[in-house]
Amino acid sequence: MINKRRTFIKQSLQASLLASIGANVVFSKYLPEGINLLGLDHETKSFPGKSDLLTVLNDRPINIETPAHLLNDKLTPNNLFFVRNNGLPPTSIDVDNWTLEISGESAEQTKSYSLQELKSRFENVSYNLTLECGGNGRSEFNPPAKGNQWTTGAVGCVKWTGVRLKDVLNDVGIRSNAVYIGYYGADTHLSGSPDKTSISRGVPIAKALENESMIAWAMNDQDIPLLNGHPLRLVFGGYPASCSGKWLTKIIIRDKVHDGQKMTGKAYRTPCSPVAPGAKVDDKDMCIIEDMPVKSLITYPKTGAVIQQSQKLPIAGHAWTSSDNITKMEYSIDFGMSWKPCVLSESENKYAWQHFEAELTFPEPGYYEVWARATDTEGNTQAMLLPGWNPKGYLNNACHRIAIKVQ
Amino acid sequence: MDNRHINTEPLWKLFISLMGLLVVACLVLFAYLCLQKPIKNYLNKPTYSHKQLEEMARKRAIQRDKERSENWNLVEKGIHVKTGLKADPNLQVVIGACTSCHSAQLISQNKATRQGWKNMIVWMQQTQGLGDLGANEGIILDYLAKHYAPKETGRRNNLDTEAIEWYILNVEE
């Protein structure tokens, strides 16, 4: 185990050299272990394929979020996409011999596919899908919830390329009693124990059969970064990102709700009925999170802008929902007393985030907060205060706020 | 009228200037004798390009950081530098029990009451393979409850205007 980890660290150093200086370091393979390039201090804070501008919440397991102003691109660049790992990423990946097994009680047969078979046998599709961690916004809960204290940055939207999960499942054959699918990946448990699974979640069979539910091998037309699941992962827009299994090696079609690691207990569950903040909730009264709530993020300007009163302030950002579309995007500069509309783009496809823009004027010098709220097809919108407190701190979709000073 | 009378004033002037020069020369000689060593050092000093100097400064900074991060006992502003955890006589017990499985950041970014921390330990024991902590459990819980206690923030915190990095934004008109 120790040896394996060491190789991973060395491999990741090579990759991070590339990422952080933006050029290949000639002869980098001859760098003795423990010797770093000048100017690359904090080597331990660099992660393969990820920008140093991201916020590292945790380095074992690796959990990294993206500051709001770095999410301004229409599609999130791969090196800015957040990382939520439950275990340790695989240390050696053999793309040529990678296989995906489909089996389970409700599968007609057990079948394996190589990456090449997946690419050649099924229709290749691309969708822009937003992935958001179920715990995004956890840091605001009071009483606090344990776990990674995500602020606003466990979200991103990229162009995913792969095949439809339903095409592969249908090729194997789904029995009529199928209820759920569950996944397994090549990552290892944090303790290093081979007997433990770090995470094995899944989705109801109806979700698995949606058009946009994918087995993907590319992010923005490039290989998926190692920390985001290279070479193969599931992608389910609109569900907690933990359903979208990484380093995917196996999918099982279940005749009951999947009971893998982090499907049971309180993990990725909220109280079945609303509870008061701080309430104790029994495991049996906790229900699995399915659809993620409507949400939006102001990605321009970065919070803390100081402007002249004569200036008009352009703002921009994204909004997303698990229902069909965002239908309305509004902003307020008076703490929610009045709301004005933003210009909102059309959705590329279901679960893609939509972009908004507006130009703001301020009536007089002073301190302002710009608040943003999205409304979706179903009429759901965002709370100003923290919505439904829950023991594990999931689903905080309270409106995003940035601070502005006008002189 | 004595025509042979010589006007001596220019000579005096000359004499005074010569004396002045002599004094200055003496001063310079004295200063040279005093500063001989530093001047020699300066003349023999190797010259570096701006780039080389930057490189050296960077090297020194990295070395300093390395020494800093390798120093297991270094405490700055009440924070144990190696782990980022709050300094405390019992910190080593906490480090020993917790950080062999997960990063110390998983502790420092969380806040809970003593019972809340106890619940997390029980969860790790039931599901994550953590063993019995014995007598250390009380020590660890005391540490966590003291240094990582929850703060009352209401239904939603104010934006932390102290922590925001304010910057001038010039918007093109």
Coordinates of C-alpha atoms in Angstrom, one line a residue:
Chain A
M1 CA 0.0 0.0 0.0
I2 CA 2.8 2.4 0.9
N3 CA 4.6 1.6 -2.3
K4 CA 1.5 2.1 -4.3
R5 CA 0.9 5.5 -2.7
R6 CA 4.4 6.6 -3.4
T7 CA 4.1 5.8 -7.1
F8 CA 0.9 7.7 -7.2
I9 CA 2.5 10.7 -5.6
K10 CA 5.3 10.6 -8.1
Q11 CA 3.0 10.3 -11.0
S12 CA 0.9 13.1 -9.7
L13 CA 3.9 15.3 -9.3
Q14 CA 4.7 14.8 -13.0
A15 CA 1.2 15.7 -13.9
S16 CA 1.1 18.6 -11.6
L17 CA 4.4 19.9 -13.0
L18 CA 2.7 20.0 -16.3
A19 CA -0.4 21.6 -15.0
S20 CA 1.3 24.3 -12.9
I21 CA 3.9 25.6 -15.3
G22 CA 1.9 24.9 -18.4
A23 CA 4.7 23.2 -20.3
N24 CA 6.4 19.9 -20.3
V25 CA 9.5 19.8 -18.1
V26 CA 12.2 18.2 -20.3
F27 CA 14.0 15.5 -18.3
S28 CA 11.5 15.7 -15.5
K29 CA 11.6 11.9 -15.3
Y30 CA 15.2 12.2 -14.1
L31 CA 14.1 14.4 -11.1
P32 CA 15.2 12.5 -8.0
E33 CA 12.4 11.8 -5.6
G34 CA 12.0 14.6 -3.1
I35 CA 13.5 17.2 -5.4
N36 CA 11.1 19.8 -6.6
L37 CA 11.5 22.4 -9.3
L38 CA 12.2 25.9 -8.2
G39 CA 9.1 28.0 -7.7
L40 CA 7.0 24.9 -7.2
D41 CA 6.8 25.0 -3.4
H42 CA 3.7 23.8 -1.7
E43 CA 4.0 20.7 -3.9
T44 CA 1.7 18.9 -1.6
K45 CA -1.1 21.4 -2.4
S46 CA -0.9 20.8 -6.2
F47 CA -3.1 18.1 -7.6
P48 CA -2.8 16.4 -11.0
G49 CA -4.8 18.2 -13.6
K50 CA -6.2 20.8 -11.2
S51 CA -5.4 24.6 -11.0
D52 CA -3.7 25.9 -7.9
L53 CA -6.4 28.6 -7.8
L54 CA -8.9 26.1 -6.4
T55 CA -9.7 25.9 -2.7
V56 CA -8.5 22.7 -1.1
L57 CA -10.9 21.6 1.6
N58 CA -9.2 18.3 2.3
D59 CA -6.2 16.5 0.9
R60 CA -7.0 13.0 2.1
P61 CA -9.4 12.3 0.7
I62 CA -9.0 15.0 -2.0
N63 CA -11.8 17.5 -1.9
I64 CA -11.4 20.7 -3.8
E65 CA -13.9 23.5 -4.6
T66 CA -14.0 26.2 -7.2
P67 CA -14.3 29.9 -6.1
A68 CA -17.4 31.4 -7.7
H69 CA -15.6 33.9 -9.9
L70 CA -13.6 31.0 -11.5
L71 CA -16.8 29.4 -12.8
N72 CA -17.5 32.3 -15.2
D73 CA -16.9 30.2 -18.3
K74 CA -20.0 28.9 -20.1
L75 CA -18.5 25.4 -19.8
T76 CA -16.2 24.8 -16.8
P77 CA -12.6 24.2 -17.9
N78 CA -11.4 20.7 -16.7
N79 CA -8.7 22.1 -14.5
L80 CA -11.3 24.2 -12.6
F81 CA -13.9 21.5 -12.1
F82 CA -14.4 20.6 -8.4
V83 CA -13.2 17.3 -6.9
R84 CA -15.1 15.3 -4.4
N85 CA -13.4 12.1 -3.5
N86 CA -14.5 9.6 -0.9
G87 CA -11.5 7.3 -1.2
L88 CA -8.1 7.2 -2.8
P89 CA -8.1 7.4 -6.6
P90 CA -6.6 4.3 -8.4
T91 CA -2.9 4.4 -8.7
S92 CA -2.4 2.7 -12.0
I93 CA -4.9 2.9 -14.9
D94 CA -4.6 0.6 -17.9
V95 CA -6.9 2.2 -20.4
D96 CA -6.3 -0.6 -23.0
N97 CA -7.5 -3.3 -20.7
W98 CA -10.1 -1.4 -18.7
T99 CA -13.4 -3.3 -18.6
L100 CA -16.9 -2.4 -17.5
E101 CA -18.9 -5.3 -16.2
I102 CA -22.7 -5.2 -16.1
S103 CA -24.4 -7.8 -13.9
G104 CA -26.8 -8.0 -11.0
E105 CA -30.0 -9.8 -9.9
S106 CA -32.1 -7.9 -12.5
A107 CA -29.6 -8.2 -15.4
E108 CA -30.5 -10.8 -18.1
Q109 CA -26.8 -11.8 -18.2
T110 CA -23.4 -10.8 -17.0
K111 CA -21.5 -8.9 -19.8
S112 CA -18.2 -7.1 -20.0
Y113 CA -17.2 -4.3 -22.4
S114 CA -13.8 -2.9 -23.1
L115 CA -13.5 0.9 -23.5
Q116 CA -13.1 0.3 -27.3
E117 CA -16.2 -1.8 -27.4
L118 CA -18.2 0.9 -25.6
K119 CA -17.0 3.5 -28.1
S120 CA -17.6 1.5 -31.2
R121 CA -20.7 -0.5 -30.4
F122 CA -23.0 2.2 -29.1
E123 CA -24.0 5.6 -30.4
N124 CA -21.6 8.3 -29.1
V125 CA -23.4 11.2 -27.5
S126 CA -22.4 14.6 -25.9
Y127 CA -24.4 16.6 -23.4
N128 CA -23.7 19.6 -21.3
L129 CA -24.5 18.3 -17.8
T130 CA -24.2 20.2 -14.5
L131 CA -22.8 18.2 -11.7
E132 CA -23.3 19.4 -8.1
C133 CA -22.3 17.7 -4.9
G134 CA -25.2 17.1 -2.6
G135 CA -23.3 18.8 0.2
N136 CA -22.6 22.0 -1.7
G137 CA -23.3 24.9 0.7
R138 CA -22.9 22.7 3.8
S139 CA -20.7 25.3 5.5
E140 CA -23.7 27.5 6.2
F141 CA -25.7 25.0 8.3
N142 CA -26.4 25.8 11.9
P143 CA -26.1 23.7 13.9
P144 CA -23.2 22.7 11.8
A145 CA -23.2 19.4 9.8
K146 CA -20.1 17.2 9.7
G147 CA -18.1 16.6 6.6
N148 CA -16.4 18.7 4.0
Q149 CA -17.4 22.3 4.5
W150 CA -18.3 23.2 0.9
T151 CA -19.2 26.9 0.4
T152 CA -20.5 27.4 -3.2
G153 CA -18.0 25.8 -5.4
A154 CA -18.9 22.0 -5.5
V155 CA -20.5 22.6 -8.9
G156 CA -19.6 22.8 -12.6
C157 CA -21.0 22.2 -16.0
V158 CA -19.0 20.6 -18.8
K159 CA -19.6 18.9 -22.1
W160 CA -19.6 15.1 -21.4
T161 CA -19.0 12.6 -24.2
G162 CA -19.8 8.9 -24.0
V163 CA -22.7 6.6 -24.5
R164 CA -26.2 6.5 -23.1
L165 CA -26.4 4.2 -20.0
K166 CA -29.7 2.9 -21.3
D167 CA -28.2 1.7 -24.6
V168 CA -25.7 -0.4 -22.6
L169 CA -28.2 -1.7 -20.1
N170 CA -30.6 -2.7 -22.9
D171 CA -27.8 -4.5 -24.6
V172 CA -27.3 -6.6 -21.5
G173 CA -31.0 -7.0 -20.9
I174 CA -33.0 -5.5 -18.0
R175 CA -35.5 -7.8 -16.2
S176 CA -38.9 -6.4 -15.5
N177 CA -38.3 -6.5 -11.7
A178 CA -35.4 -4.0 -11.9
V179 CA -35.6 -1.2 -9.3
Y180 CA -32.2 0.4 -9.1
I181 CA -28.7 0.4 -10.6
G182 CA -25.5 0.5 -8.4
Y183 CA -21.9 1.2 -9.4
Y184 CA -18.5 0.1 -8.3
G185 CA -15.2 2.0 -9.1
A186 CA -11.5 1.3 -9.0
D187 CA -10.8 3.7 -6.1
T188 CA -9.8 2.3 -2.7
H189 CA -11.1 3.0 0.8
L190 CA -9.4 5.7 2.7
S191 CA -8.1 3.2 5.3
G192 CA -6.4 1.3 2.5
S193 CA -8.4 -1.8 3.4
P194 CA -9.2 -3.9 0.2
D195 CA -12.3 -5.3 2.0
K196 CA -13.9 -1.9 2.2
T197 CA -15.6 0.1 -0.6
S198 CA -15.2 3.8 -0.4
I199 CA -18.5 4.6 -2.2
S200 CA -21.0 2.5 -4.2
R201 CA -24.1 4.5 -4.9
G202 CA -26.6 4.5 -7.8
V203 CA -30.0 5.7 -9.1
P204 CA -33.5 4.4 -9.6
I205 CA -33.9 2.5 -12.9
A206 CA -36.1 5.3 -14.3
K207 CA -33.3 7.8 -13.9
A208 CA -30.8 5.3 -15.4
L209 CA -32.9 5.1 -18.5
E210 CA -33.2 8.8 -19.1
N211 CA -31.7 10.1 -22.4
E212 CA -29.1 12.3 -20.6
S213 CA -27.8 9.5 -18.3
M214 CA -24.4 8.7 -19.5
I215 CA -21.3 6.5 -19.3
A216 CA -18.7 9.1 -20.2
W217 CA -15.0 9.0 -21.1
A218 CA -14.5 12.7 -22.1
M219 CA -14.9 16.1 -20.5
N220 CA -14.8 19.0 -22.9
D221 CA -13.4 16.7 -25.6
Q222 CA -10.4 15.8 -23.5
D223 CA -9.8 12.7 -21.3
I224 CA -11.6 13.1 -17.9
P225 CA -9.0 14.3 -15.3
L226 CA -7.7 11.5 -13.0
L227 CA -9.4 13.1 -10.0
N228 CA -12.7 13.3 -11.8
G229 CA -12.8 9.6 -12.7
H230 CA -10.5 8.8 -15.7
P231 CA -11.0 6.7 -17.8
L232 CA -14.7 6.1 -17.3
R233 CA -17.5 7.4 -15.2
L234 CA -21.3 7.7 -14.9
V235 CA -22.9 11.1 -15.2
F236 CA -26.4 11.9 -14.0
G237 CA -27.5 15.5 -14.3
G238 CA -29.9 16.8 -11.7
Y239 CA -29.0 14.2 -9.0
P240 CA -26.3 14.6 -6.3
A241 CA -22.9 14.1 -8.1
S242 CA -22.2 11.2 -5.8
C243 CA -24.5 9.1 -7.9
S244 CA -22.2 9.6 -10.9
G245 CA -19.6 6.9 -10.0
K246 CA -16.0 7.5 -11.0
W247 CA -13.3 5.1 -12.3
L248 CA -16.3 2.9 -13.3
T249 CA -15.6 -0.8 -13.4
K250 CA -19.0 -2.4 -12.7
I251 CA -22.7 -1.6 -12.8
I252 CA -25.2 -3.9 -11.1
I253 CA -28.9 -3.9 -12.0
R254 CA -30.7 -4.4 -8.7
D255 CA -34.1 -5.8 -7.8
K256 CA -34.2 -3.5 -4.8
V257 CA -32.9 -0.1 -3.8
H258 CA -29.1 -0.4 -4.0
D259 CA -27.5 -0.9 -0.6
G260 CA -23.9 -0.1 -1.3
Q261 CA -21.5 2.1 0.7
K262 CA -23.1 5.6 1.3
M263 CA -26.6 4.5 0.2
T264 CA -27.7 3.7 3.7
G265 CA -27.7 5.3 7.1
K266 CA -27.7 9.1 6.9
A267 CA -25.4 9.4 3.8
Y268 CA -26.9 11.4 1.0
R269 CA -30.2 11.4 2.8
T270 CA -32.4 14.1 4.2
P271 CA -35.3 13.7 6.7
C272 CA -38.4 12.3 5.0
S273 CA -40.4 15.0 6.7
P274 CA -39.2 18.5 7.6
V275 CA -37.4 18.8 11.0
A276 CA -36.4 21.7 13.3
P277 CA -32.8 22.8 13.2
G278 CA -30.7 20.5 15.3
A279 CA -33.3 17.8 15.6
K280 CA -32.2 14.2 16.1
V281 CA -33.4 12.0 13.2
D282 CA -33.4 8.2 13.2
D283 CA -31.9 6.5 10.2
K284 CA -35.3 5.0 9.3
D285 CA -36.7 8.5 9.0
M286 CA -34.1 9.6 6.5
C287 CA -34.9 9.4 2.7
I288 CA -32.5 9.2 -0.2
I289 CA -31.9 12.5 -2.0
E290 CA -33.0 12.3 -5.7
D291 CA -33.6 15.6 -7.5
M292 CA -31.3 18.5 -6.6
P293 CA -33.0 21.9 -6.0
V294 CA -33.0 24.9 -8.3
K295 CA -29.9 27.0 -7.8
S296 CA -27.8 29.8 -9.3
L297 CA -24.4 31.4 -8.9
I298 CA -23.0 34.9 -9.6
T299 CA -19.7 34.3 -11.3
Y300 CA -18.9 37.9 -12.3
P301 CA -17.8 40.1 -10.7
K302 CA -15.8 38.5 -7.9
T303 CA -17.2 39.5 -4.5
G304 CA -15.6 42.6 -3.1
A305 CA -15.7 44.9 -6.1
V306 CA -15.4 48.6 -5.4
I307 CA -16.9 50.8 -8.2
Q308 CA -17.8 54.4 -8.9
Q309 CA -21.4 55.4 -8.7
S310 CA -21.2 56.6 -12.3
Q311 CA -20.4 53.1 -13.5
K312 CA -22.9 50.5 -14.5
L313 CA -22.0 47.1 -13.1
P314 CA -22.4 44.1 -15.4
I315 CA -23.1 40.8 -13.6
A316 CA -23.1 37.3 -15.0
G317 CA -23.6 33.8 -13.8
H318 CA -25.4 30.5 -14.3
A319 CA -28.6 28.8 -13.0
W320 CA -29.5 25.1 -13.0
T321 CA -32.3 22.8 -12.0
S322 CA -33.3 19.1 -12.1
S323 CA -36.6 20.1 -13.7
D324 CA -36.9 21.0 -17.4
N325 CA -35.6 24.6 -17.4
I326 CA -34.8 27.8 -15.6
T327 CA -37.6 30.1 -16.7
K328 CA -36.8 33.3 -14.7
M329 CA -33.6 34.8 -13.3
E330 CA -33.7 37.8 -11.0
Y331 CA -31.4 40.0 -9.0
S332 CA -31.8 42.3 -6.0
I333 CA -29.5 45.0 -4.7
D334 CA -31.8 46.0 -1.7
F335 CA -31.7 42.7 0.3
G336 CA -34.7 41.2 -1.4
M337 CA -37.1 44.2 -1.2
S338 CA -37.3 44.4 -4.9
W339 CA -36.3 42.1 -7.7
K340 CA -35.3 42.9 -11.3
P341 CA -35.0 40.5 -14.2
C342 CA -31.8 39.2 -15.7
V343 CA -31.3 38.2 -19.4
L344 CA -31.4 34.4 -19.4
S345 CA -30.0 32.1 -22.1
E346 CA -31.8 29.1 -23.4
S347 CA -30.7 25.7 -22.1
E348 CA -28.4 23.6 -24.4
N349 CA -30.1 20.4 -23.2
K350 CA -31.8 19.2 -20.0
Y351 CA -29.5 19.6 -17.0
A352 CA -27.2 22.0 -18.7
W353 CA -26.8 25.2 -16.7
Q354 CA -28.2 28.4 -18.3
H355 CA -26.3 31.7 -18.3
F356 CA -27.6 35.1 -17.1
E357 CA -26.5 38.6 -17.4
A358 CA -27.7 42.0 -16.1
E359 CA -26.5 45.6 -15.9
L360 CA -26.9 47.2 -12.5
T361 CA -27.0 50.8 -11.4
F362 CA -26.8 51.9 -7.8
P363 CA -28.8 54.8 -6.5
E364 CA -26.2 56.2 -4.1
P365 CA -22.8 55.4 -2.6
G366 CA -22.6 52.7 0.0
Y367 CA -22.4 49.0 0.8
Y368 CA -24.6 46.7 -1.3
E369 CA -25.1 43.0 -1.7
V370 CA -26.2 41.6 -5.0
W371 CA -28.5 38.6 -4.5
A372 CA -29.5 36.3 -7.3
R373 CA -32.4 33.9 -7.5
A374 CA -33.6 31.4 -10.2
T375 CA -37.1 30.0 -10.8
D376 CA -37.6 26.8 -12.8
T377 CA -40.4 25.4 -14.9
E378 CA -42.1 23.9 -11.9
G379 CA -42.2 27.3 -10.1
N380 CA -39.5 26.3 -7.6
T381 CA -37.2 29.1 -6.5
Q382 CA -34.4 29.8 -4.1
A383 CA -34.7 30.7 -0.4
M384 CA -32.9 33.8 1.0
L385 CA -32.3 32.1 4.3
L386 CA -31.0 28.6 4.7
P387 CA -33.6 26.2 3.5
G388 CA -34.6 22.9 5.3
W389 CA -32.0 22.2 8.0
N390 CA -31.0 18.5 7.8
P391 CA -28.5 16.5 9.9
K392 CA -25.9 16.1 7.2
G393 CA -26.1 19.5 5.6
Y394 CA -27.4 18.7 2.1
L395 CA -29.3 20.7 -0.5
N396 CA -28.5 24.3 0.6
N397 CA -29.8 26.3 -2.4
A398 CA -30.1 29.6 -0.6
C399 CA -29.5 32.6 -3.0
H400 CA -25.9 33.5 -3.8
R401 CA -24.8 36.8 -2.5
I402 CA -21.8 39.0 -3.4
A403 CA -20.7 42.3 -1.7
I404 CA -20.2 45.5 -3.6
K405 CA -19.1 49.0 -2.5
V406 CA -20.1 52.0 -4.5
Q407 CA -18.1 55.2 -4.1
Chain B
M1 CA 56.3 104.8 -3.3
D2 CA 58.0 101.3 -3.0
N3 CA 57.6 99.6 -6.4
R4 CA 59.3 96.5 -5.1
H5 CA 56.5 95.9 -2.7
I6 CA 55.0 92.5 -3.7
N7 CA 51.4 91.8 -3.3
T8 CA 51.4 88.6 -1.1
E9 CA 47.7 88.1 -1.1
P10 CA 47.6 85.5 -4.0
L11 CA 50.4 83.5 -2.4
W12 CA 48.4 83.3 0.9
K13 CA 45.4 82.2 -1.0
L14 CA 47.5 79.6 -2.8
F15 CA 48.9 78.4 0.5
I16 CA 45.5 78.1 2.1
S17 CA 44.1 76.1 -0.8
L18 CA 47.1 73.8 -0.6
M19 CA 46.6 73.3 3.1
G20 CA 42.9 72.7 2.4
L21 CA 43.8 70.0 -0.2
L22 CA 46.2 68.4 2.3
V23 CA 43.5 68.2 4.9
V24 CA 41.1 66.7 2.4
A25 CA 43.7 64.2 1.2
C26 CA 44.4 63.3 4.9
L27 CA 40.7 62.7 5.4
V28 CA 40.4 60.6 2.3
L29 CA 43.4 58.6 3.3
F30 CA 41.9 58.1 6.8
A31 CA 38.6 57.1 5.4
Y32 CA 40.3 54.7 3.0
L33 CA 42.2 53.1 5.9
C34 CA 39.0 52.7 7.9
L35 CA 36.9 51.4 4.9
Q36 CA 39.6 49.4 3.3
K37 CA 38.1 46.1 4.2
P38 CA 34.5 46.8 3.1
I39 CA 35.7 48.3 -0.1
K40 CA 37.8 45.3 -0.8
N41 CA 34.9 43.0 -0.1
Y42 CA 32.7 45.1 -2.4
L43 CA 35.2 45.0 -5.2
N44 CA 35.7 41.2 -4.8
K45 CA 31.9 40.5 -4.5
P46 CA 30.7 38.2 -7.3
T47 CA 28.1 39.8 -9.5
Y48 CA 24.7 38.2 -10.1
S49 CA 22.1 39.0 -12.6
H50 CA 18.7 40.1 -11.4
K51 CA 17.3 36.7 -12.5
Q52 CA 20.0 34.8 -10.5
L53 CA 19.2 36.9 -7.4
E54 CA 15.5 36.1 -7.7
E55 CA 16.3 32.5 -8.1
M56 CA 18.4 32.5 -5.0
A57 CA 15.7 34.3 -3.0
R58 CA 13.2 31.8 -4.2
K59 CA 15.5 28.9 -3.2
R60 CA 15.9 30.4 0.2
A61 CA 12.1 30.8 0.6
I62 CA 11.5 27.2 -0.4
Q63 CA 14.2 26.0 2.0
R64 CA 12.6 28.1 4.7
D65 CA 9.2 26.7 3.9
K66 CA 10.6 23.2 3.9
E67 CA 12.2 23.7 7.3
R68 CA 9.0 25.2 8.5
S69 CA 6.8 22.4 7.3
E70 CA 9.2 19.7 8.5
N71 CA 9.4 21.1 12.0
W72 CA 7.0 18.9 13.9
N73 CA 6.8 21.2 16.9
L74 CA 6.5 24.6 15.3
V75 CA 3.6 26.6 16.5
E76 CA 2.7 30.0 15.0
K77 CA -0.2 32.2 16.4
G78 CA -1.6 29.3 18.3
I79 CA -1.6 27.0 15.2
H80 CA 0.5 23.9 14.9
V81 CA 2.1 24.6 11.5
K82 CA 2.5 21.0 10.4
T83 CA -1.1 20.1 10.7
G84 CA -2.9 23.4 10.9
L85 CA -4.6 22.3 14.1
K86 CA -4.9 24.5 17.2
A87 CA -2.0 24.1 19.5
D88 CA -2.6 22.3 22.8
P89 CA -0.7 20.1 25.3
N90 CA -2.8 17.1 24.1
L91 CA -2.5 17.8 20.4
Q92 CA -0.2 14.9 19.8
V93 CA -2.8 12.5 21.1
V94 CA -5.3 13.9 18.6
I95 CA -2.8 13.7 15.7
G96 CA -1.9 10.1 16.5
A97 CA -5.5 9.0 16.6
C98 CA -7.0 10.9 13.7
T99 CA -4.5 11.7 11.0
S100 CA -3.4 8.2 10.1
C101 CA -6.6 7.8 8.2
H102 CA -7.7 11.3 7.1
S103 CA -6.3 14.7 6.7
A104 CA -6.2 17.1 9.7
Q105 CA -8.2 19.5 7.5
L106 CA -11.2 17.2 8.1
I107 CA -11.0 18.2 11.7
S108 CA -10.1 21.9 11.4
Q109 CA -12.9 22.7 8.9
N110 CA -15.6 21.1 11.1
K111 CA -17.2 22.4 14.3
A112 CA -19.3 20.4 16.8
T113 CA -20.3 20.1 20.4
R114 CA -18.6 17.4 22.5
Q115 CA -21.5 15.1 21.8
G116 CA -21.4 15.9 18.1
W117 CA -17.7 15.0 18.0
K118 CA -18.5 11.8 20.0
N119 CA -21.1 10.9 17.3
M120 CA -18.5 11.3 14.6
I121 CA -16.1 9.0 16.5
V122 CA -18.8 6.4 16.9
W123 CA -19.7 6.7 13.2
M124 CA -16.0 6.1 12.3
Q125 CA -15.9 3.1 14.6
Q126 CA -19.1 1.6 13.2
T127 CA -18.4 2.2 9.5
Q128 CA -14.8 3.2 8.8
G129 CA -12.8 0.7 10.8
L130 CA -11.7 3.0 13.6
G131 CA -10.8 1.0 16.7
D132 CA -11.4 1.6 20.4
L133 CA -9.7 4.8 21.5
G134 CA -9.5 3.8 25.2
A135 CA -8.5 6.5 27.6
N136 CA -7.5 8.7 24.7
E137 CA -11.1 9.2 23.8
G138 CA -11.8 11.6 26.6
I139 CA -8.7 13.6 25.9
I140 CA -9.5 13.8 22.2
L141 CA -13.1 14.9 22.9
D142 CA -12.0 17.5 25.4
Y143 CA -9.6 18.9 22.8
L144 CA -12.2 18.9 20.0
A145 CA -15.0 20.4 22.1
K146 CA -12.7 23.1 23.3
H147 CA -11.0 24.2 20.1
Y148 CA -13.6 23.3 17.5
A149 CA -16.9 24.2 19.1
P150 CA -19.9 25.5 17.0
K151 CA -20.6 29.2 16.9
E152 CA -24.2 30.5 16.9
T153 CA -24.8 31.9 13.4
G154 CA -28.5 32.1 13.2
R155 CA -30.5 31.1 10.1
R156 CA -27.8 32.6 7.9
N157 CA -24.5 34.3 8.5
N158 CA -23.8 37.9 7.3
L159 CA -21.3 38.0 4.5
D160 CA -17.9 38.3 6.2
T161 CA -17.0 41.8 5.0
E162 CA -13.8 41.7 7.1
A163 CA -12.6 38.7 5.2
I164 CA -13.6 39.9 1.7
E165 CA -10.6 41.2 -0.4
W166 CA -11.9 44.5 -1.7
Y167 CA -10.6 45.5 -5.1
I168 CA -11.2 48.4 -7.4
L169 CA -13.2 47.3 -10.4
N170 CA -13.0 49.6 -13.5
V171 CA -16.0 48.9 -15.7
E172 CA -15.7 50.3 -19.2
E173 CA -18.4 52.8 -19.8

